[in-house]
Short mmCIF file of C-alpha atoms (C1' of nucleotides) in Angstrom, two decimals:
data_model
loop_
_atom_site.label_atom_id
_atom_site.label_comp_id
_atom_site.label_asym_id
_atom_site.label_seq_id
_atom_site.Cartn_x
_atom_site.Cartn_y
_atom_site.Cartn_z
CA MET L 1 -90.56 -89.62 103.15
CA ILE L 2 -89.50 -89.29 99.21
CA VAL L 3 -86.11 -90.06 98.58
CA ALA L 4 -84.81 -89.85 95.20
CA SER L 5 -81.81 -90.51 92.77
CA PHE L 6 -81.04 -88.78 89.65
CA ASN L 7 -77.72 -89.11 87.34
CA ILE L 8 -78.03 -85.59 85.91
CA ASN L 9 -75.22 -85.90 83.52
CA GLY L 10 -74.15 -82.84 83.96
CA ILE L 11 -75.66 -80.10 86.03
CA LYS L 12 -75.03 -76.97 83.43
CA ALA L 13 -76.66 -79.06 80.44
CA ARG L 14 -79.54 -80.38 82.79
CA LEU L 15 -80.42 -77.71 85.26
CA PRO L 16 -83.93 -76.79 83.62
CA ALA L 17 -84.59 -80.38 83.00
CA LEU L 18 -83.92 -80.88 87.13
CA VAL L 19 -85.77 -78.05 88.17
CA ASP L 20 -88.77 -79.31 86.15
CA TRP L 21 -88.39 -82.63 87.71
CA LEU L 22 -87.73 -81.70 91.23
CA LYS L 23 -91.18 -79.24 90.84
CA GLU L 24 -93.20 -82.19 89.91
CA ALA L 25 -91.81 -85.19 91.98
CA SER L 26 -91.15 -82.59 94.79
CA PRO L 27 -88.86 -85.15 96.63
CA ASP L 28 -87.98 -84.79 100.76
CA VAL L 29 -84.23 -85.82 99.61
CA ALA L 30 -82.61 -86.45 96.24
CA VAL L 31 -78.67 -87.69 95.68
CA LEU L 32 -77.41 -86.79 92.26
CA GLN L 33 -74.74 -88.20 90.14
CA GLU L 34 -72.37 -87.07 87.45
CA ILE L 35 -72.97 -83.00 88.13
CA LYS L 36 -69.65 -82.97 86.18
CA SER L 37 -68.62 -79.17 88.15
CA VAL L 38 -66.46 -78.14 90.87
CA ASP L 39 -68.16 -77.33 94.17
CA GLU L 40 -67.99 -73.27 93.40
CA GLY L 41 -69.09 -74.19 90.07
CA PHE L 42 -72.62 -75.57 90.83
CA PRO L 43 -75.59 -72.87 90.46
CA ARG L 44 -77.13 -73.07 93.76
CA GLU L 45 -79.56 -70.45 94.06
CA PRO L 46 -82.29 -72.23 91.15
CA ILE L 47 -82.02 -75.67 93.79
CA GLU L 48 -82.27 -73.22 96.96
CA ASP L 49 -85.09 -71.19 95.52
CA LEU L 50 -87.04 -74.63 95.45
CA GLY L 51 -86.57 -75.22 99.38
CA TYR L 52 -83.65 -77.35 98.92
CA ASN L 53 -80.52 -77.19 101.13
CA LEU L 54 -77.46 -78.79 99.28
CA GLU L 55 -74.35 -80.11 99.63
CA THR L 56 -72.22 -81.09 96.55
CA HIS L 57 -68.70 -83.24 96.30
CA GLY L 58 -67.84 -81.88 92.78
CA GLN L 59 -64.45 -82.27 90.75
CA LYS L 60 -63.66 -80.69 87.55
CA GLY L 61 -65.15 -81.99 84.37
CA PHE L 62 -66.71 -85.22 85.30
CA ASN L 63 -68.22 -87.83 88.22
CA GLY L 64 -68.95 -85.11 91.14
CA VAL L 65 -72.22 -86.13 93.48
CA ALA L 66 -74.40 -84.00 95.77
CA ILE L 67 -77.16 -84.45 98.07
CA LEU L 68 -80.62 -82.15 98.14
CA SER L 69 -82.87 -82.06 101.26
CA LYS L 70 -85.44 -80.07 102.19
CA SER L 71 -84.85 -81.19 105.98
CA PRO L 72 -81.37 -79.72 107.77
CA MET L 73 -78.62 -82.49 106.86
CA GLU L 74 -75.89 -83.37 109.57
CA ASP L 75 -72.75 -85.23 110.18
CA VAL L 76 -72.08 -84.40 106.14
CA THR L 77 -69.15 -86.71 105.02
CA ARG L 78 -66.90 -86.45 100.95
CA GLY L 79 -65.84 -89.60 99.73
CA LEU L 80 -65.61 -92.95 100.38
CA PRO L 81 -63.51 -94.68 103.21
CA GLY L 82 -60.96 -97.10 102.72
CA ASP L 83 -58.79 -95.77 100.20
CA ASP L 84 -56.90 -91.98 100.80
CA THR L 85 -55.17 -91.71 97.48
CA ASP L 86 -58.68 -92.19 95.53
CA GLU L 87 -59.61 -88.62 94.17
CA GLN L 88 -62.63 -89.25 92.23
CA ALA L 89 -66.09 -87.83 93.66
CA ARG L 90 -68.42 -90.46 93.41
CA TYR L 91 -69.67 -90.55 96.91
CA ILE L 92 -71.19 -88.73 99.81
CA GLU L 93 -73.02 -89.15 102.91
CA ALA L 94 -75.44 -87.22 105.10
CA THR L 95 -78.25 -87.67 108.28
CA VAL L 96 -81.57 -86.38 107.39
CA ASN L 97 -84.35 -87.02 110.17
CA GLY L 98 -82.03 -90.05 111.29
CA LEU L 99 -81.82 -91.62 108.42
CA ARG L 100 -78.25 -92.03 107.09
CA ILE L 101 -78.22 -90.89 103.22
CA CYS L 102 -75.29 -92.52 101.29
CA GLY L 103 -75.50 -91.10 97.51
CA LEU L 104 -72.91 -93.08 95.16
CA TYR L 105 -71.51 -92.89 91.40
CA LEU L 106 -70.36 -96.42 91.14
CA PRO L 107 -66.87 -96.50 88.70
CA ASN L 108 -68.05 -97.62 84.89
CA GLY L 109 -64.79 -100.06 84.96
CA ASN L 110 -64.80 -100.91 81.36
CA PRO L 111 -62.61 -101.70 79.55
CA VAL L 112 -62.10 -105.04 80.94
CA PRO L 113 -59.52 -106.08 81.73
CA GLY L 114 -57.87 -103.43 82.92
CA PRO L 115 -57.11 -100.72 85.32
CA LYS L 116 -60.55 -99.06 85.56
CA TYR L 117 -62.18 -102.58 86.14
CA ASP L 118 -59.66 -103.21 88.64
CA TYR L 119 -60.68 -99.72 90.18
CA LYS L 120 -64.25 -100.60 90.05
CA LEU L 121 -63.68 -104.07 92.16
CA ALA L 122 -61.69 -102.66 94.63
CA TRP L 123 -64.72 -99.97 94.69
CA MET L 124 -67.24 -101.99 95.25
CA GLN L 125 -65.04 -103.88 98.20
CA ARG L 126 -64.74 -100.35 99.92
CA LEU L 127 -68.70 -99.82 99.80
CA GLN L 128 -69.46 -103.47 100.79
CA ASN L 129 -66.93 -102.57 104.37
CA ARG L 130 -68.90 -99.12 104.81
CA ALA L 131 -72.26 -100.73 104.43
CA THR L 132 -71.13 -103.70 107.32
CA GLN L 133 -69.92 -100.70 108.97
CA LEU L 134 -73.03 -99.20 109.00
CA LEU L 135 -75.14 -102.27 109.74
CA ALA L 136 -73.20 -102.48 112.58
CA THR L 137 -74.36 -99.01 113.99
CA GLU L 138 -77.97 -99.92 113.87
CA GLN L 139 -78.44 -96.91 112.46
CA PRO L 140 -81.18 -96.69 109.46
CA PHE L 141 -79.70 -96.08 106.33
CA LEU L 142 -79.88 -96.35 102.22
CA MET L 143 -77.51 -96.42 99.61
CA ALA L 144 -78.51 -94.70 96.77
CA GLY L 145 -77.23 -93.71 93.21
CA ASP L 146 -75.86 -94.82 90.02
CA TYR L 147 -74.19 -98.35 90.58
CA ASN L 148 -73.23 -99.05 87.01
CA ILE L 149 -74.32 -102.67 87.73
CA ILE L 150 -77.49 -105.10 85.98
CA PRO L 151 -77.87 -106.73 88.82
CA GLN L 152 -79.62 -109.61 86.74
CA ALA L 153 -80.89 -110.93 82.99
CA GLU L 154 -84.17 -109.45 83.37
CA ASP L 155 -82.13 -105.91 84.09
CA ALA L 156 -81.33 -105.47 80.44
CA ALA L 157 -83.24 -105.35 77.44
CA ARG L 158 -80.49 -107.49 75.56
CA PRO L 159 -78.54 -109.02 78.38
CA GLU L 160 -76.29 -111.07 75.61
CA VAL L 161 -74.86 -108.02 74.26
CA TRP L 162 -73.36 -107.03 77.87
CA THR L 163 -71.99 -110.35 78.90
CA ASP L 164 -68.47 -109.61 78.77
CA ASP L 165 -69.27 -105.96 79.96
CA ALA L 166 -67.82 -104.35 83.28
CA LEU L 167 -71.86 -103.53 83.68
CA TYR L 168 -72.82 -107.57 83.62
CA ARG L 169 -70.22 -109.66 83.82
CA LEU L 170 -69.91 -112.35 86.33
CA GLU L 171 -67.39 -110.60 88.67
CA SER L 172 -69.50 -107.44 89.01
CA ARG L 173 -72.65 -109.16 89.37
CA ASN L 174 -70.91 -111.05 92.15
CA ALA L 175 -69.75 -108.24 93.78
CA TYR L 176 -72.88 -106.80 93.77
CA ARG L 177 -74.71 -109.89 95.11
CA ARG L 178 -72.23 -109.85 98.26
CA LEU L 179 -74.25 -106.37 98.97
CA THR L 180 -77.44 -107.57 99.28
CA ASN L 181 -76.33 -111.02 100.91
CA LEU L 182 -75.66 -108.52 103.85
CA GLY L 183 -78.95 -108.05 104.02
CA LEU L 184 -79.62 -104.69 102.06
CA THR L 185 -82.65 -104.93 99.76
CA ASP L 186 -83.15 -103.72 96.23
CA ALA L 187 -85.94 -101.72 96.34
CA LEU L 188 -87.37 -101.64 92.97
CA ARG L 189 -87.29 -105.56 93.22
CA ALA L 190 -89.04 -105.31 96.60
CA THR L 191 -92.12 -103.60 95.47
CA THR L 192 -92.61 -104.47 91.73
CA ARG L 193 -92.84 -107.25 89.39
CA ALA L 194 -93.04 -105.37 86.08
CA ASP L 195 -90.28 -106.24 83.60
CA LYS L 196 -88.88 -104.39 80.80
CA THR L 197 -87.81 -101.91 83.53
CA TYR L 198 -85.32 -99.47 83.15
CA THR L 199 -83.53 -96.62 84.38
CA PHE L 200 -80.93 -95.85 81.49
CA TRP L 201 -80.87 -95.69 77.59
CA ASP L 202 -78.12 -94.92 75.71
CA TYR L 203 -78.50 -91.81 73.36
CA GLN L 204 -77.38 -93.54 70.16
CA ALA L 205 -79.06 -95.92 68.08
CA GLY L 206 -83.00 -94.72 68.92
CA ALA L 207 -82.62 -97.01 72.38
CA ARG L 208 -85.17 -95.18 74.13
CA GLN L 209 -87.37 -95.65 71.37
CA LYS L 210 -86.80 -99.45 71.05
CA ASN L 211 -87.21 -99.52 74.93
CA ASN L 212 -83.53 -100.89 74.48
CA GLY L 213 -82.42 -100.06 78.19
CA ILE L 214 -80.70 -101.52 81.38
CA ARG L 215 -81.61 -100.59 84.97
CA ILE L 216 -78.39 -99.50 86.85
CA ASP L 217 -79.76 -96.87 89.43
CA HIS L 218 -80.66 -98.33 92.84
CA PHE L 219 -81.43 -98.20 95.88
CA LEU L 220 -80.21 -100.88 98.43
CA LEU L 221 -82.19 -100.41 101.85
CA CYS L 222 -81.36 -101.94 105.45
CA PRO L 223 -83.26 -104.18 107.16
CA GLN L 224 -84.66 -101.41 109.62
CA THR L 225 -85.24 -99.15 106.33
CA ALA L 226 -86.72 -101.58 104.23
CA ASP L 227 -89.19 -102.45 106.57
CA ARG L 228 -90.63 -98.60 106.19
CA LEU L 229 -90.46 -98.77 102.28
CA GLN L 230 -94.01 -98.30 100.62
CA SER L 231 -93.12 -98.24 97.46
CA CYS L 232 -90.30 -97.73 94.45
CA GLU L 233 -91.12 -95.73 91.09
CA ILE L 234 -88.58 -95.15 88.31
CA ASP L 235 -89.83 -91.60 86.63
CA ALA L 236 -89.21 -93.04 82.82
CA HIS L 237 -91.43 -90.27 81.50
CA VAL L 238 -88.43 -87.99 81.90
CA ARG L 239 -86.15 -89.39 79.43
CA ASP L 240 -88.44 -88.03 76.81
CA ARG L 241 -88.77 -84.73 77.32
CA GLU L 242 -86.21 -81.90 75.74
CA LYS L 243 -82.75 -82.43 76.43
CA PRO L 244 -83.03 -85.67 78.85
CA SER L 245 -80.26 -87.01 80.50
CA ASP L 246 -79.47 -90.50 79.40
CA HIS L 247 -80.60 -91.84 83.12
CA VAL L 248 -83.86 -90.97 84.67
CA PRO L 249 -84.68 -90.40 88.61
CA ILE L 250 -85.43 -93.74 91.00
CA LYS L 251 -87.43 -92.78 94.10
CA VAL L 252 -88.54 -94.54 97.00
CA THR L 253 -91.50 -93.62 99.24
CA LEU L 254 -90.41 -94.50 103.13
CA ASP L 255 -92.72 -94.52 106.12
CA PHE L 256 -90.35 -91.75 107.93
"C1'" DA S 1 -64.92 -103.91 62.79
"C1'" DT S 2 -66.45 -99.28 64.04
"C1'" DG S 3 -69.38 -95.08 64.71
"C1'" DC S 4 -73.45 -93.99 66.55
"C1'" DC S 5 -74.64 -89.73 70.92
"C1'" DA S 6 -73.93 -86.18 74.73
"C1'" DC S 7 -71.31 -83.54 78.03
"C1'" DA S 8 -67.29 -80.42 79.71
"C1'" DG S 9 -62.93 -78.07 78.77
"C1'" DC S 10 -61.72 -75.15 75.75
"C1'" DA S 11 -61.62 -72.85 71.41
"C1'" DA S 12 -59.64 -78.07 67.66
"C1'" DC S 13 -60.71 -81.37 69.30
"C1'" DT S 14 -59.76 -85.22 73.52
"C1'" DG S 15 -61.65 -87.56 77.52
"C1'" DT S 16 -65.21 -89.94 79.52
"C1'" DG S 17 -69.01 -92.48 79.33
"C1'" DA S 18 -72.47 -97.11 79.15
#
DNA sequence: ATGCCACAGCAACTGTGA
């Protein structure tokens, strides 16, 4: 079973690139971030024509997440628990073949300090609470998406420029480490030693050509799921195609 | 020190992103 995550930066602008990649990678499940569309505006047919069931959780203009699955999805829930006043569409869950899939678009958090950063840290605490709940159920699960966290210095081409940024400052990395300390496995670091491996390159200043990237899209696996992890790959070549997203897909192969 | 680039909403530009 292949599960993928892809921040597409707008479904309307990215539909051809998404369809091309789905045909090529053919993931069994894919979580998408930044669909930037309301649910009614999402172009369902091109996705469904490829054999995918589709669940969206969108909002007007920005944010928005979705889950695609070739197998039926059960118990779909929208929104991250823990704050009924949170109206940003950043989280969705569904169960596929007994595996709980959590798709997330974690807040950027800049500028620091400020309300956006406070929201990011509070959101990460809620995510930790949700992971703790899921661990207690002993149901296999994974949390995949755009975490907007550079976990360590080796996850950025130029870590020194990110020192005070919401994606990398110590308080942010500590919050991510609290997630892994629960017993969740970062799938990429568990399966590869490759360095200069990134999932995002800015559109500006030739960042892709210089490989001036950052690794901010992650798969975190619970212990039962990590036991079934075979490989984790980043489809970096997608970044060099026509009209690319600034992120590229990351995917895991699981023995499910 | 700032913009660089891109997308959505909307019809000139702003908000947002990382």
